[in-house]
Amino acid sequence: MTTFPNFLDTVTTTVLGTKPLKENPRHRALLDAFTKVQNLEERLLTAITTPPEPGTGVSGLMEACTDLLIERLDAGYDLSMLLSADCCCAADVAAVERCRPCGLEQDEECCQEPAEPTANLLDACSSVFAELGHPHAVASADLVDALRHLPGTAGNHWRYSDLTQARLAELLAPHGMRTRDITLPDGRRRKSYLREALLTAMGVCTSC
């Protein structure tokens, strides 16, 4: 995806002698959410129309499509939240009320960059793993269900109670944590987070 300002926009401002425009984080979030929905729909269409690999059968195709469909629904929900939320940056807004999805009050700090969000999120994920007996992996859906019961903000203005699988993936990606297709002990094959990846993200030596 083309970022803003890109190369051509930078050349334009240089040639015209104008000042670079500052990107609005809320507008970027809307654009990123919309692009993510489009990409997931393309991947879902490709998965549905591509014949399954030999040996995987229809069940393998259905699992892949189901995981993509869940991601698409989560991304669509995030986009709907951004589109339906009242803008808290208008100059004429005087009332102080909750502004979703950021969850902050309508004041001068509402749309500023959030404070470091995920330091406590990693600890929260570690606690979930501990409560489950330190398994090799935890399904993304199960991890989200457990984290939703926590108070406070997980990151990017999202409260723990508002977490989705897509949002959790976005918060954990900068730490090198990404889901993998794992067959869990109960026989479910789900997109899951590995305990080793979590420990690495927390700076814990896994080879000691």
JSON list of C-alpha atoms in Angstrom, two decimals:
[
{"chain": "A", "resi": 1, "resn": "MET", "atom": "CA", "xyz": [0.00, 0.00, 0.00]},
{"chain": "A", "resi": 2, "resn": "THR", "atom": "CA", "xyz": [1.23, 3.50, -0.82]},
{"chain": "A", "resi": 3, "resn": "THR", "atom": "CA", "xyz": [2.06, 5.47, 2.28]},
{"chain": "A", "resi": 4, "resn": "PHE", "atom": "CA", "xyz": [1.56, 9.16, 2.77]},
{"chain": "A", "resi": 5, "resn": "PRO", "atom": "CA", "xyz": [3.53, 11.19, 1.93]},
{"chain": "A", "resi": 6, "resn": "ASN", "atom": "CA", "xyz": [4.98, 8.99, -0.83]},
{"chain": "A", "resi": 7, "resn": "PHE", "atom": "CA", "xyz": [7.87, 9.74, -3.17]},
{"chain": "A", "resi": 8, "resn": "LEU", "atom": "CA", "xyz": [5.85, 11.71, -5.74]},
{"chain": "A", "resi": 9, "resn": "ASP", "atom": "CA", "xyz": [4.10, 13.78, -3.07]},
{"chain": "A", "resi": 10, "resn": "THR", "atom": "CA", "xyz": [7.48, 14.60, -1.53]},
{"chain": "A", "resi": 11, "resn": "VAL", "atom": "CA", "xyz": [8.84, 15.73, -4.92]},
{"chain": "A", "resi": 12, "resn": "THR", "atom": "CA", "xyz": [5.74, 17.85, -5.45]},
{"chain": "A", "resi": 13, "resn": "THR", "atom": "CA", "xyz": [6.13, 19.69, -2.16]},
{"chain": "A", "resi": 14, "resn": "THR", "atom": "CA", "xyz": [9.82, 20.26, -2.94]},
{"chain": "A", "resi": 15, "resn": "VAL", "atom": "CA", "xyz": [9.16, 21.64, -6.42]},
{"chain": "A", "resi": 16, "resn": "LEU", "atom": "CA", "xyz": [6.26, 23.84, -5.35]},
{"chain": "A", "resi": 17, "resn": "GLY", "atom": "CA", "xyz": [8.00, 24.96, -2.18]},
{"chain": "A", "resi": 18, "resn": "THR", "atom": "CA", "xyz": [5.02, 24.02, -0.04]},
{"chain": "A", "resi": 19, "resn": "LYS", "atom": "CA", "xyz": [5.10, 22.56, 3.45]},
{"chain": "A", "resi": 20, "resn": "PRO", "atom": "CA", "xyz": [4.51, 18.80, 3.85]},
{"chain": "A", "resi": 21, "resn": "LEU", "atom": "CA", "xyz": [1.04, 18.06, 5.14]},
{"chain": "A", "resi": 22, "resn": "LYS", "atom": "CA", "xyz": [0.73, 16.26, 8.44]},
{"chain": "A", "resi": 23, "resn": "GLU", "atom": "CA", "xyz": [-1.17, 12.99, 8.25]},
{"chain": "A", "resi": 24, "resn": "ASN", "atom": "CA", "xyz": [-4.28, 12.63, 10.41]},
{"chain": "A", "resi": 25, "resn": "PRO", "atom": "CA", "xyz": [-4.02, 9.35, 12.38]},
{"chain": "A", "resi": 26, "resn": "ARG", "atom": "CA", "xyz": [-7.78, 8.84, 12.30]},
{"chain": "A", "resi": 27, "resn": "HIS", "atom": "CA", "xyz": [-7.90, 9.19, 8.51]},
{"chain": "A", "resi": 28, "resn": "ARG", "atom": "CA", "xyz": [-5.01, 6.74, 8.21]},
{"chain": "A", "resi": 29, "resn": "ALA", "atom": "CA", "xyz": [-6.85, 4.25, 10.42]},
{"chain": "A", "resi": 30, "resn": "LEU", "atom": "CA", "xyz": [-9.92, 4.47, 8.17]},
{"chain": "A", "resi": 31, "resn": "LEU", "atom": "CA", "xyz": [-7.86, 3.97, 5.03]},
{"chain": "A", "resi": 32, "resn": "ASP", "atom": "CA", "xyz": [-5.92, 1.05, 6.51]},
{"chain": "A", "resi": 33, "resn": "ALA", "atom": "CA", "xyz": [-9.12, -0.62, 7.73]},
{"chain": "A", "resi": 34, "resn": "PHE", "atom": "CA", "xyz": [-10.78, -0.28, 4.32]},
{"chain": "A", "resi": 35, "resn": "THR", "atom": "CA", "xyz": [-7.70, -1.63, 2.53]},
{"chain": "A", "resi": 36, "resn": "LYS", "atom": "CA", "xyz": [-7.54, -4.56, 4.94]},
{"chain": "A", "resi": 37, "resn": "VAL", "atom": "CA", "xyz": [-11.16, -5.45, 4.20]},
{"chain": "A", "resi": 38, "resn": "GLN", "atom": "CA", "xyz": [-10.47, -5.37, 0.45]},
{"chain": "A", "resi": 39, "resn": "ASN", "atom": "CA", "xyz": [-7.35, -7.54, 0.79]},
{"chain": "A", "resi": 40, "resn": "LEU", "atom": "CA", "xyz": [-9.16, -10.11, 2.90]},
{"chain": "A", "resi": 41, "resn": "GLU", "atom": "CA", "xyz": [-12.03, -10.29, 0.42]},
{"chain": "A", "resi": 42, "resn": "GLU", "atom": "CA", "xyz": [-9.54, -10.92, -2.41]},
{"chain": "A", "resi": 43, "resn": "ARG", "atom": "CA", "xyz": [-7.83, -13.65, -0.37]},
{"chain": "A", "resi": 44, "resn": "LEU", "atom": "CA", "xyz": [-11.19, -15.21, 0.50]},
{"chain": "A", "resi": 45, "resn": "LEU", "atom": "CA", "xyz": [-12.29, -15.20, -3.15]},
{"chain": "A", "resi": 46, "resn": "THR", "atom": "CA", "xyz": [-8.98, -16.76, -4.19]},
{"chain": "A", "resi": 47, "resn": "ALA", "atom": "CA", "xyz": [-9.29, -19.46, -1.53]},
{"chain": "A", "resi": 48, "resn": "ILE", "atom": "CA", "xyz": [-12.85, -20.30, -2.58]},
{"chain": "A", "resi": 49, "resn": "THR", "atom": "CA", "xyz": [-12.07, -20.48, -6.31]},
{"chain": "A", "resi": 50, "resn": "THR", "atom": "CA", "xyz": [-8.72, -22.30, -6.05]},
{"chain": "A", "resi": 51, "resn": "PRO", "atom": "CA", "xyz": [-8.95, -26.12, -6.21]},
{"chain": "A", "resi": 52, "resn": "PRO", "atom": "CA", "xyz": [-7.71, -27.75, -2.98]},
{"chain": "A", "resi": 53, "resn": "GLU", "atom": "CA", "xyz": [-4.24, -29.27, -2.95]},
{"chain": "A", "resi": 54, "resn": "PRO", "atom": "CA", "xyz": [-4.01, -33.04, -3.29]},
{"chain": "A", "resi": 55, "resn": "GLY", "atom": "CA", "xyz": [-4.59, -34.70, 0.06]},
{"chain": "A", "resi": 56, "resn": "THR", "atom": "CA", "xyz": [-6.27, -31.74, 1.72]},
{"chain": "A", "resi": 57, "resn": "GLY", "atom": "CA", "xyz": [-9.76, -32.38, 0.37]},
{"chain": "A", "resi": 58, "resn": "VAL", "atom": "CA", "xyz": [-12.84, -30.27, 0.95]},
{"chain": "A", "resi": 59, "resn": "SER", "atom": "CA", "xyz": [-12.32, -30.16, 4.73]},
{"chain": "A", "resi": 60, "resn": "GLY", "atom": "CA", "xyz": [-8.95, -28.44, 4.33]},
{"chain": "A", "resi": 61, "resn": "LEU", "atom": "CA", "xyz": [-10.46, -25.91, 1.96]},
{"chain": "A", "resi": 62, "resn": "MET", "atom": "CA", "xyz": [-13.31, -25.22, 4.37]},
{"chain": "A", "resi": 63, "resn": "GLU", "atom": "CA", "xyz": [-10.89, -24.66, 7.28]},
{"chain": "A", "resi": 64, "resn": "ALA", "atom": "CA", "xyz": [-8.86, -22.16, 5.26]},
{"chain": "A", "resi": 65, "resn": "CYS", "atom": "CA", "xyz": [-11.98, -20.33, 4.10]},
{"chain": "A", "resi": 66, "resn": "THR", "atom": "CA", "xyz": [-13.44, -20.28, 7.63]},
{"chain": "A", "resi": 67, "resn": "ASP", "atom": "CA", "xyz": [-10.30, -18.68, 9.09]},
{"chain": "A", "resi": 68, "resn": "LEU", "atom": "CA", "xyz": [-10.27, -16.05, 6.35]},
{"chain": "A", "resi": 69, "resn": "LEU", "atom": "CA", "xyz": [-13.99, -15.40, 6.81]},
{"chain": "A", "resi": 70, "resn": "ILE", "atom": "CA", "xyz": [-13.48, -14.79, 10.54]},
{"chain": "A", "resi": 71, "resn": "GLU", "atom": "CA", "xyz": [-10.64, -12.35, 9.81]},
{"chain": "A", "resi": 72, "resn": "ARG", "atom": "CA", "xyz": [-12.84, -10.60, 7.22]},
{"chain": "A", "resi": 73, "resn": "LEU", "atom": "CA", "xyz": [-15.73, -10.25, 9.69]},
{"chain": "A", "resi": 74, "resn": "ASP", "atom": "CA", "xyz": [-13.38, -8.84, 12.36]},
{"chain": "A", "resi": 75, "resn": "ALA", "atom": "CA", "xyz": [-11.89, -6.36, 9.88]},
{"chain": "A", "resi": 76, "resn": "GLY", "atom": "CA", "xyz": [-15.35, -5.33, 8.71]},
{"chain": "A", "resi": 77, "resn": "TYR", "atom": "CA", "xyz": [-16.42, -4.72, 12.29]},
{"chain": "A", "resi": 78, "resn": "ASP", "atom": "CA", "xyz": [-13.37, -2.53, 12.90]},
{"chain": "A", "resi": 79, "resn": "LEU", "atom": "CA", "xyz": [-14.15, -0.52, 9.76]},
{"chain": "A", "resi": 80, "resn": "SER", "atom": "CA", "xyz": [-17.78, -0.12, 10.79]},
{"chain": "A", "resi": 81, "resn": "MET", "atom": "CA", "xyz": [-16.70, 1.13, 14.23]},
{"chain": "A", "resi": 82, "resn": "LEU", "atom": "CA", "xyz": [-14.42, 3.74, 12.67]},
{"chain": "A", "resi": 83, "resn": "LEU", "atom": "CA", "xyz": [-17.03, 4.89, 10.17]},
{"chain": "A", "resi": 84, "resn": "SER", "atom": "CA", "xyz": [-19.85, 5.13, 12.72]},
{"chain": "A", "resi": 85, "resn": "ALA", "atom": "CA", "xyz": [-17.92, 6.81, 15.55]},
{"chain": "A", "resi": 86, "resn": "ASP", "atom": "CA", "xyz": [-18.49, 10.50, 16.15]},
{"chain": "A", "resi": 87, "resn": "CYS", "atom": "CA", "xyz": [-15.42, 12.55, 15.30]},
{"chain": "A", "resi": 88, "resn": "CYS", "atom": "CA", "xyz": [-13.92, 13.90, 18.50]},
{"chain": "A", "resi": 89, "resn": "CYS", "atom": "CA", "xyz": [-11.58, 16.39, 16.82]},
{"chain": "A", "resi": 90, "resn": "ALA", "atom": "CA", "xyz": [-14.08, 18.98, 15.54]},
{"chain": "A", "resi": 91, "resn": "ALA", "atom": "CA", "xyz": [-13.46, 22.46, 16.87]},
{"chain": "A", "resi": 92, "resn": "ASP", "atom": "CA", "xyz": [-17.08, 22.97, 17.80]},
{"chain": "A", "resi": 93, "resn": "VAL", "atom": "CA", "xyz": [-17.34, 19.89, 20.00]},
{"chain": "A", "resi": 94, "resn": "ALA", "atom": "CA", "xyz": [-17.84, 21.04, 23.57]},
{"chain": "A", "resi": 95, "resn": "ALA", "atom": "CA", "xyz": [-19.57, 18.12, 25.28]},
{"chain": "A", "resi": 96, "resn": "VAL", "atom": "CA", "xyz": [-17.40, 15.57, 27.02]},
{"chain": "A", "resi": 97, "resn": "GLU", "atom": "CA", "xyz": [-18.50, 12.02, 26.31]},
{"chain": "A", "resi": 98, "resn": "ARG", "atom": "CA", "xyz": [-17.09, 8.67, 25.35]},
{"chain": "A", "resi": 99, "resn": "CYS", "atom": "CA", "xyz": [-15.74, 8.47, 21.81]},
{"chain": "A", "resi": 100, "resn": "ARG", "atom": "CA", "xyz": [-15.44, 5.01, 20.28]},
{"chain": "A", "resi": 101, "resn": "PRO", "atom": "CA", "xyz": [-13.39, 3.29, 19.09]},
{"chain": "A", "resi": 102, "resn": "CYS", "atom": "CA", "xyz": [-10.65, 5.19, 20.90]},
{"chain": "A", "resi": 103, "resn": "GLY", "atom": "CA", "xyz": [-12.46, 4.98, 24.25]},
{"chain": "A", "resi": 104, "resn": "LEU", "atom": "CA", "xyz": [-11.05, 8.31, 25.45]},
{"chain": "A", "resi": 105, "resn": "GLU", "atom": "CA", "xyz": [-12.82, 11.49, 26.47]},
{"chain": "A", "resi": 106, "resn": "GLN", "atom": "CA", "xyz": [-13.52, 14.22, 23.93]},
{"chain": "A", "resi": 107, "resn": "ASP", "atom": "CA", "xyz": [-10.77, 16.67, 24.77]},
{"chain": "A", "resi": 108, "resn": "GLU", "atom": "CA", "xyz": [-7.57, 17.99, 23.26]},
{"chain": "A", "resi": 109, "resn": "GLU", "atom": "CA", "xyz": [-5.77, 14.68, 23.82]},
{"chain": "A", "resi": 110, "resn": "CYS", "atom": "CA", "xyz": [-8.39, 12.44, 22.22]},
{"chain": "A", "resi": 111, "resn": "CYS", "atom": "CA", "xyz": [-6.74, 12.02, 18.82]},
{"chain": "A", "resi": 112, "resn": "GLN", "atom": "CA", "xyz": [-3.13, 12.29, 19.83]},
{"chain": "A", "resi": 113, "resn": "GLU", "atom": "CA", "xyz": [-0.86, 9.31, 19.45]},
{"chain": "A", "resi": 114, "resn": "PRO", "atom": "CA", "xyz": [-1.53, 6.81, 22.26]},
{"chain": "A", "resi": 115, "resn": "ALA", "atom": "CA", "xyz": [1.00, 6.10, 24.94]},
{"chain": "A", "resi": 116, "resn": "GLU", "atom": "CA", "xyz": [3.07, 2.91, 24.69]},
{"chain": "A", "resi": 117, "resn": "PRO", "atom": "CA", "xyz": [0.22, 0.39, 24.56]},
{"chain": "A", "resi": 118, "resn": "THR", "atom": "CA", "xyz": [1.45, -3.16, 24.48]},
{"chain": "A", "resi": 119, "resn": "ALA", "atom": "CA", "xyz": [3.88, -3.45, 27.39]},
{"chain": "A", "resi": 120, "resn": "ASN", "atom": "CA", "xyz": [1.13, -4.74, 29.65]},
{"chain": "A", "resi": 121, "resn": "LEU", "atom": "CA", "xyz": [-0.56, -6.65, 26.81]},
{"chain": "A", "resi": 122, "resn": "LEU", "atom": "CA", "xyz": [2.34, -9.08, 26.60]},
{"chain": "A", "resi": 123, "resn": "ASP", "atom": "CA", "xyz": [2.11, -9.67, 30.35]},
{"chain": "A", "resi": 124, "resn": "ALA", "atom": "CA", "xyz": [-1.64, -10.18, 30.01]},
{"chain": "A", "resi": 125, "resn": "CYS", "atom": "CA", "xyz": [-1.11, -12.76, 27.27]},
{"chain": "A", "resi": 126, "resn": "SER", "atom": "CA", "xyz": [1.49, -14.49, 29.42]},
{"chain": "A", "resi": 127, "resn": "SER", "atom": "CA", "xyz": [-1.02, -14.68, 32.28]},
{"chain": "A", "resi": 128, "resn": "VAL", "atom": "CA", "xyz": [-3.56, -16.35, 29.98]},
{"chain": "A", "resi": 129, "resn": "PHE", "atom": "CA", "xyz": [-0.99, -18.94, 28.95]},
{"chain": "A", "resi": 130, "resn": "ALA", "atom": "CA", "xyz": [-0.20, -19.52, 32.63]},
{"chain": "A", "resi": 131, "resn": "GLU", "atom": "CA", "xyz": [-3.86, -19.95, 33.54]},
{"chain": "A", "resi": 132, "resn": "LEU", "atom": "CA", "xyz": [-4.20, -22.56, 30.78]},
{"chain": "A", "resi": 133, "resn": "GLY", "atom": "CA", "xyz": [-1.20, -24.51, 32.08]},
{"chain": "A", "resi": 134, "resn": "HIS", "atom": "CA", "xyz": [1.51, -23.06, 29.79]},
{"chain": "A", "resi": 135, "resn": "PRO", "atom": "CA", "xyz": [0.41, -24.85, 26.60]},
{"chain": "A", "resi": 136, "resn": "HIS", "atom": "CA", "xyz": [2.55, -24.92, 23.46]},
{"chain": "A", "resi": 137, "resn": "ALA", "atom": "CA", "xyz": [0.01, -22.71, 21.69]},
{"chain": "A", "resi": 138, "resn": "VAL", "atom": "CA", "xyz": [-3.30, -20.93, 22.34]},
{"chain": "A", "resi": 139, "resn": "ALA", "atom": "CA", "xyz": [-5.93, -20.32, 19.68]},
{"chain": "A", "resi": 140, "resn": "SER", "atom": "CA", "xyz": [-6.32, -16.67, 18.76]},
{"chain": "A", "resi": 141, "resn": "ALA", "atom": "CA", "xyz": [-10.05, -16.82, 19.49]},
{"chain": "A", "resi": 142, "resn": "ASP", "atom": "CA", "xyz": [-9.44, -18.32, 22.95]},
{"chain": "A", "resi": 143, "resn": "LEU", "atom": "CA", "xyz": [-6.78, -15.74, 23.78]},
{"chain": "A", "resi": 144, "resn": "VAL", "atom": "CA", "xyz": [-9.09, -12.88, 22.78]},
{"chain": "A", "resi": 145, "resn": "ASP", "atom": "CA", "xyz": [-11.96, -14.32, 24.85]},
{"chain": "A", "resi": 146, "resn": "ALA", "atom": "CA", "xyz": [-9.72, -14.41, 27.93]},
{"chain": "A", "resi": 147, "resn": "LEU", "atom": "CA", "xyz": [-8.28, -10.92, 27.41]},
{"chain": "A", "resi": 148, "resn": "ARG", "atom": "CA", "xyz": [-11.70, -9.33, 26.96]},
{"chain": "A", "resi": 149, "resn": "HIS", "atom": "CA", "xyz": [-12.40, -9.78, 30.66]},
{"chain": "A", "resi": 150, "resn": "LEU", "atom": "CA", "xyz": [-9.53, -7.46, 31.63]},
{"chain": "A", "resi": 151, "resn": "PRO", "atom": "CA", "xyz": [-10.02, -3.76, 32.44]},
{"chain": "A", "resi": 152, "resn": "GLY", "atom": "CA", "xyz": [-8.13, -0.93, 30.81]},
{"chain": "A", "resi": 153, "resn": "THR", "atom": "CA", "xyz": [-6.68, -0.31, 27.37]},
{"chain": "A", "resi": 154, "resn": "ALA", "atom": "CA", "xyz": [-4.80, -2.91, 25.35]},
{"chain": "A", "resi": 155, "resn": "GLY", "atom": "CA", "xyz": [-3.36, -0.45, 22.80]},
{"chain": "A", "resi": 156, "resn": "ASN", "atom": "CA", "xyz": [-4.23, 1.83, 19.88]},
{"chain": "A", "resi": 157, "resn": "HIS", "atom": "CA", "xyz": [-7.06, 3.21, 22.06]},
{"chain": "A", "resi": 158, "resn": "TRP", "atom": "CA", "xyz": [-8.72, -0.21, 22.13]},
{"chain": "A", "resi": 159, "resn": "ARG", "atom": "CA", "xyz": [-9.96, -1.45, 25.46]},
{"chain": "A", "resi": 160, "resn": "TYR", "atom": "CA", "xyz": [-9.43, -5.09, 26.34]},
{"chain": "A", "resi": 161, "resn": "SER", "atom": "CA", "xyz": [-13.21, -5.53, 26.27]},
{"chain": "A", "resi": 162, "resn": "ASP", "atom": "CA", "xyz": [-13.26, -4.39, 22.62]},
{"chain": "A", "resi": 163, "resn": "LEU", "atom": "CA", "xyz": [-10.49, -6.68, 21.38]},
{"chain": "A", "resi": 164, "resn": "THR", "atom": "CA", "xyz": [-11.04, -8.79, 18.29]},
{"chain": "A", "resi": 165, "resn": "GLN", "atom": "CA", "xyz": [-8.71, -11.30, 16.68]},
{"chain": "A", "resi": 166, "resn": "ALA", "atom": "CA", "xyz": [-7.79, -8.76, 14.01]},
{"chain": "A", "resi": 167, "resn": "ARG", "atom": "CA", "xyz": [-7.04, -6.06, 16.59]},
{"chain": "A", "resi": 168, "resn": "LEU", "atom": "CA", "xyz": [-4.94, -8.41, 18.72]},
{"chain": "A", "resi": 169, "resn": "ALA", "atom": "CA", "xyz": [-2.98, -9.45, 15.63]},
{"chain": "A", "resi": 170, "resn": "GLU", "atom": "CA", "xyz": [-2.30, -5.78, 14.82]},
{"chain": "A", "resi": 171, "resn": "LEU", "atom": "CA", "xyz": [-1.07, -5.09, 18.36]},
{"chain": "A", "resi": 172, "resn": "LEU", "atom": "CA", "xyz": [1.17, -8.15, 18.58]},
{"chain": "A", "resi": 173, "resn": "ALA", "atom": "CA", "xyz": [2.65, -7.96, 15.06]},
{"chain": "A", "resi": 174, "resn": "PRO", "atom": "CA", "xyz": [5.28, -5.30, 15.98]},
{"chain": "A", "resi": 175, "resn": "HIS", "atom": "CA", "xyz": [6.57, -7.76, 18.59]},
{"chain": "A", "resi": 176, "resn": "GLY", "atom": "CA", "xyz": [7.09, -10.48, 15.98]},
{"chain": "A", "resi": 177, "resn": "MET", "atom": "CA", "xyz": [4.05, -12.46, 17.10]},
{"chain": "A", "resi": 178, "resn": "ARG", "atom": "CA", "xyz": [1.89, -13.85, 14.32]},
{"chain": "A", "resi": 179, "resn": "THR", "atom": "CA", "xyz": [-0.63, -16.65, 14.25]},
{"chain": "A", "resi": 180, "resn": "ARG", "atom": "CA", "xyz": [0.11, -20.07, 12.81]},
{"chain": "A", "resi": 181, "resn": "ASP", "atom": "CA", "xyz": [-2.20, -22.89, 11.82]},
{"chain": "A", "resi": 182, "resn": "ILE", "atom": "CA", "xyz": [-1.84, -25.26, 14.77]},
{"chain": "A", "resi": 183, "resn": "THR", "atom": "CA", "xyz": [-3.67, -28.48, 15.62]},
{"chain": "A", "resi": 184, "resn": "LEU", "atom": "CA", "xyz": [-4.53, -28.07, 19.30]},
{"chain": "A", "resi": 185, "resn": "PRO", "atom": "CA", "xyz": [-4.69, -30.92, 21.84]},
{"chain": "A", "resi": 186, "resn": "ASP", "atom": "CA", "xyz": [-8.50, -30.98, 21.57]},
{"chain": "A", "resi": 187, "resn": "GLY", "atom": "CA", "xyz": [-8.25, -31.70, 17.84]},
{"chain": "A", "resi": 188, "resn": "ARG", "atom": "CA", "xyz": [-9.18, -28.21, 16.63]},
{"chain": "A", "resi": 189, "resn": "ARG", "atom": "CA", "xyz": [-6.98, -26.72, 13.93]},
{"chain": "A", "resi": 190, "resn": "ARG", "atom": "CA", "xyz": [-6.97, -23.02, 14.57]},
{"chain": "A", "resi": 191, "resn": "LYS", "atom": "CA", "xyz": [-4.86, -19.94, 14.00]},
{"chain": "A", "resi": 192, "resn": "SER", "atom": "CA", "xyz": [-2.89, -19.80, 17.22]},
{"chain": "A", "resi": 193, "resn": "TYR", "atom": "CA", "xyz": [-0.10, -17.97, 19.02]},
{"chain": "A", "resi": 194, "resn": "LEU", "atom": "CA", "xyz": [2.96, -19.94, 20.09]},
{"chain": "A", "resi": 195, "resn": "ARG", "atom": "CA", "xyz": [4.16, -19.66, 23.68]},
{"chain": "A", "resi": 196, "resn": "GLU", "atom": "CA", "xyz": [7.77, -19.56, 22.45]},
{"chain": "A", "resi": 197, "resn": "ALA", "atom": "CA", "xyz": [7.01, -16.51, 20.30]},
{"chain": "A", "resi": 198, "resn": "LEU", "atom": "CA", "xyz": [5.43, -14.78, 23.30]},
{"chain": "A", "resi": 199, "resn": "LEU", "atom": "CA", "xyz": [8.45, -15.48, 25.50]},
{"chain": "A", "resi": 200, "resn": "THR", "atom": "CA", "xyz": [10.77, -14.16, 22.77]},
{"chain": "A", "resi": 201, "resn": "ALA", "atom": "CA", "xyz": [8.69, -10.99, 22.50]},
{"chain": "A", "resi": 202, "resn": "MET", "atom": "CA", "xyz": [9.01, -10.53, 26.26]},
{"chain": "A", "resi": 203, "resn": "GLY", "atom": "CA", "xyz": [12.79, -10.92, 26.06]},
{"chain": "A", "resi": 204, "resn": "VAL", "atom": "CA", "xyz": [12.86, -14.31, 27.78]},
{"chain": "A", "resi": 205, "resn": "CYS", "atom": "CA", "xyz": [15.57, -16.68, 26.58]},
{"chain": "A", "resi": 206, "resn": "THR", "atom": "CA", "xyz": [13.85, -19.81, 25.24]},
{"chain": "A", "resi": 207, "resn": "SER", "atom": "CA", "xyz": [17.06, -21.78, 24.70]},
{"chain": "A", "resi": 208, "resn": "CYS", "atom": "CA", "xyz": [18.45, -21.47, 28.22]}
]
